[in-house]
């Protein structure tokens, strides 16, 4: 699937129990953030045009465009499972608060 994401939006951390995910950047720049089960950041990876990044199976992650928008090819094995495709962590609820989202974004941008 080709995905366009905008910097002004926030994409909630989630994981996929039955599949990993591969991103191949087409345009723009994007930061991939991986978390442990408690919500601690364990990896931050900047992706730019032509970069490829693999998110491991069952790993919480989010993406954050750092250009006005980012376009990438997102690839997962198998078919789309709708509601059962993504699992959202309880600790992710803090990002419902705009201040928390902005704090997180500023922390990542320091990377």
PDB file of C-alpha atoms in Angstrom:
ATOM      1  CA  UNK A   1       0.000   0.000   0.000  1.00  0.00           C
ATOM      2  CA  UNK A   2       1.261   3.501  -0.795  1.00  0.00           C
ATOM      3  CA  UNK A   3       0.775   5.822   2.186  1.00  0.00           C
ATOM      4  CA  UNK A   4       0.918   9.607   2.426  1.00  0.00           C
ATOM      5  CA  UNK A   5       1.208  10.991   5.946  1.00  0.00           C
ATOM      6  CA  UNK A   6       1.334  14.619   7.003  1.00  0.00           C
ATOM      7  CA  UNK A   7       3.529  16.224   9.643  1.00  0.00           C
ATOM      8  CA  UNK A   8       0.571  18.020  11.218  1.00  0.00           C
ATOM      9  CA  UNK A   9      -1.094  14.704  12.125  1.00  0.00           C
ATOM     10  CA  UNK A  10      -0.255  12.318  14.949  1.00  0.00           C
ATOM     11  CA  UNK A  11      -0.160   8.576  14.332  1.00  0.00           C
ATOM     12  CA  UNK A  12      -0.830   6.571  17.493  1.00  0.00           C
ATOM     13  CA  UNK A  13       1.624   3.881  18.586  1.00  0.00           C
ATOM     14  CA  UNK A  14       0.404   0.396  17.722  1.00  0.00           C
ATOM     15  CA  UNK A  15       1.618  -3.095  16.907  1.00  0.00           C
ATOM     16  CA  UNK A  16       0.615  -6.000  14.695  1.00  0.00           C
ATOM     17  CA  UNK A  17       0.494  -9.365  16.431  1.00  0.00           C
ATOM     18  CA  UNK A  18       0.577 -11.499  13.329  1.00  0.00           C
ATOM     19  CA  UNK A  19       2.825  -9.507  11.010  1.00  0.00           C
ATOM     20  CA  UNK A  20       5.849  -7.296  10.735  1.00  0.00           C
ATOM     21  CA  UNK A  21       5.900  -4.227   8.538  1.00  0.00           C
ATOM     22  CA  UNK A  22       8.335  -2.890   5.948  1.00  0.00           C
ATOM     23  CA  UNK A  23       8.484   0.736   4.825  1.00  0.00           C
ATOM     24  CA  UNK A  24      10.228   1.848   1.632  1.00  0.00           C
ATOM     25  CA  UNK A  25      10.470   5.635   1.415  1.00  0.00           C
ATOM     26  CA  UNK A  26       9.373   7.320  -1.793  1.00  0.00           C
ATOM     27  CA  UNK A  27       9.352  11.019  -0.907  1.00  0.00           C
ATOM     28  CA  UNK A  28       9.990  13.181   2.140  1.00  0.00           C
ATOM     29  CA  UNK A  29      11.484  12.223   5.498  1.00  0.00           C
ATOM     30  CA  UNK A  30       9.918  10.147   8.228  1.00  0.00           C
ATOM     31  CA  UNK A  31      10.993   9.027  11.690  1.00  0.00           C
ATOM     32  CA  UNK A  32      10.110   5.493  12.782  1.00  0.00           C
ATOM     33  CA  UNK A  33       9.925   5.050  16.552  1.00  0.00           C
ATOM     34  CA  UNK A  34       9.913   1.613  18.208  1.00  0.00           C
ATOM     35  CA  UNK A  35       8.766   1.090  21.804  1.00  0.00           C
ATOM     36  CA  UNK A  36       9.002  -1.707  24.338  1.00  0.00           C
ATOM     37  CA  UNK A  37       5.841  -3.091  25.969  1.00  0.00           C
ATOM     38  CA  UNK A  38       5.896  -0.351  28.657  1.00  0.00           C
ATOM     39  CA  UNK A  39       6.149   2.508  26.150  1.00  0.00           C
ATOM     40  CA  UNK A  40       9.853   3.245  26.498  1.00  0.00           C
ATOM     41  CA  UNK A  41      11.493   4.271  23.222  1.00  0.00           C
ATOM     42  CA  UNK A  42      13.974   1.588  22.149  1.00  0.00           C
ATOM     43  CA  UNK A  43      14.838   2.758  18.632  1.00  0.00           C
ATOM     44  CA  UNK A  44      14.496   5.879  16.510  1.00  0.00           C
ATOM     45  CA  UNK A  45      15.259   5.663  12.807  1.00  0.00           C
ATOM     46  CA  UNK A  46      15.217   8.500  10.289  1.00  0.00           C
ATOM     47  CA  UNK A  47      14.126   7.428   6.807  1.00  0.00           C
ATOM     48  CA  UNK A  48      14.659   9.436   3.639  1.00  0.00           C
ATOM     49  CA  UNK A  49      14.085   8.698  -0.054  1.00  0.00           C
ATOM     50  CA  UNK A  50      14.953   5.078  -1.002  1.00  0.00           C
ATOM     51  CA  UNK A  51      15.541   3.964   2.626  1.00  0.00           C
ATOM     52  CA  UNK A  52      13.927   0.727   3.789  1.00  0.00           C
ATOM     53  CA  UNK A  53      13.034  -0.110   7.389  1.00  0.00           C
ATOM     54  CA  UNK A  54      11.597  -3.299   8.852  1.00  0.00           C
ATOM     55  CA  UNK A  55       9.429  -3.171  11.977  1.00  0.00           C
ATOM     56  CA  UNK A  56       9.626  -6.512  13.789  1.00  0.00           C
ATOM     57  CA  UNK A  57       6.553  -8.607  14.469  1.00  0.00           C
ATOM     58  CA  UNK A  58       4.676  -7.705  17.667  1.00  0.00           C
ATOM     59  CA  UNK A  59       6.564  -4.423  18.241  1.00  0.00           C
ATOM     60  CA  UNK A  60       4.871  -1.157  19.189  1.00  0.00           C
ATOM     61  CA  UNK A  61       5.757   1.590  16.740  1.00  0.00           C
ATOM     62  CA  UNK A  62       4.704   4.914  15.321  1.00  0.00           C
ATOM     63  CA  UNK A  63       5.792   7.146  12.478  1.00  0.00           C
ATOM     64  CA  UNK A  64       6.334  10.868  12.424  1.00  0.00           C
ATOM     65  CA  UNK A  65       6.846  12.775   9.173  1.00  0.00           C
ATOM     66  CA  UNK A  66       9.438  15.519   9.599  1.00  0.00           C
ATOM     67  CA  UNK A  67       8.830  17.068   6.190  1.00  0.00           C
ATOM     68  CA  UNK A  68       5.401  18.565   5.466  1.00  0.00           C
ATOM     69  CA  UNK A  69       4.411  15.138   4.151  1.00  0.00           C
ATOM     70  CA  UNK A  70       6.017  11.754   3.575  1.00  0.00           C
ATOM     71  CA  UNK A  71       5.107   9.099   1.028  1.00  0.00           C
ATOM     72  CA  UNK A  72       6.156   5.488   1.470  1.00  0.00           C
ATOM     73  CA  UNK A  73       5.329   1.977   0.385  1.00  0.00           C
ATOM     74  CA  UNK A  74       4.074   0.020   3.392  1.00  0.00           C
ATOM     75  CA  UNK A  75       4.181  -3.748   3.082  1.00  0.00           C
ATOM     76  CA  UNK A  76       2.758  -6.366   5.440  1.00  0.00           C
ATOM     77  CA  UNK A  77       2.263 -10.070   4.880  1.00  0.00           C
ATOM     78  CA  UNK A  78      -1.271 -11.325   4.436  1.00  0.00           C
ATOM     79  CA  UNK A  79      -4.527  -9.526   4.090  1.00  0.00           C
ATOM     80  CA  UNK A  80      -5.762  -6.474   5.978  1.00  0.00           C
ATOM     81  CA  UNK A  81      -7.550  -7.535   9.164  1.00  0.00           C
ATOM     82  CA  UNK A  82      -9.491  -4.294   9.814  1.00  0.00           C
ATOM     83  CA  UNK A  83     -10.143  -3.872  13.573  1.00  0.00           C
ATOM     84  CA  UNK A  84      -7.913  -6.834  14.425  1.00  0.00           C
ATOM     85  CA  UNK A  85      -4.946  -5.556  12.420  1.00  0.00           C
ATOM     86  CA  UNK A  86      -3.566  -3.093  14.983  1.00  0.00           C
ATOM     87  CA  UNK A  87      -3.277  -3.340  18.762  1.00  0.00           C
ATOM     88  CA  UNK A  88      -3.087  -0.026  20.638  1.00  0.00           C
ATOM     89  CA  UNK A  89      -1.317   0.060  24.042  1.00  0.00           C
ATOM     90  CA  UNK A  90      -2.919   1.392  27.213  1.00  0.00           C
ATOM     91  CA  UNK A  91       0.076   3.719  27.693  1.00  0.00           C
ATOM     92  CA  UNK A  92      -0.717   5.232  24.285  1.00  0.00           C
ATOM     93  CA  UNK A  93      -3.831   6.920  25.685  1.00  0.00           C
ATOM     94  CA  UNK A  94      -1.606   9.714  27.025  1.00  0.00           C
ATOM     95  CA  UNK A  95      -1.215  10.898  23.427  1.00  0.00           C
ATOM     96  CA  UNK A  96      -4.898  11.823  23.331  1.00  0.00           C
ATOM     97  CA  UNK A  97      -3.716  14.967  25.136  1.00  0.00           C
ATOM     98  CA  UNK A  98      -2.329  17.556  22.689  1.00  0.00           C
ATOM     99  CA  UNK A  99       0.380  18.655  25.168  1.00  0.00           C
ATOM    100  CA  UNK A 100       1.643  15.053  25.434  1.00  0.00           C
ATOM    101  CA  UNK A 101       1.688  14.686  21.640  1.00  0.00           C
ATOM    102  CA  UNK A 102       3.636  17.922  21.236  1.00  0.00           C
ATOM    103  CA  UNK A 103       6.089  16.946  23.983  1.00  0.00           C
ATOM    104  CA  UNK A 104       6.664  13.590  22.281  1.00  0.00           C
ATOM    105  CA  UNK A 105       7.146  15.232  18.871  1.00  0.00           C
ATOM    106  CA  UNK A 106       9.666  17.743  20.244  1.00  0.00           C
ATOM    107  CA  UNK A 107      11.583  14.924  21.980  1.00  0.00           C
ATOM    108  CA  UNK A 108      11.796  12.951  18.741  1.00  0.00           C
ATOM    109  CA  UNK A 109      12.836  15.996  16.715  1.00  0.00           C
ATOM    110  CA  UNK A 110      15.853  16.456  19.018  1.00  0.00           C
ATOM    111  CA  UNK A 111      17.047  13.098  17.702  1.00  0.00           C
TER     112      UNK A 111
END
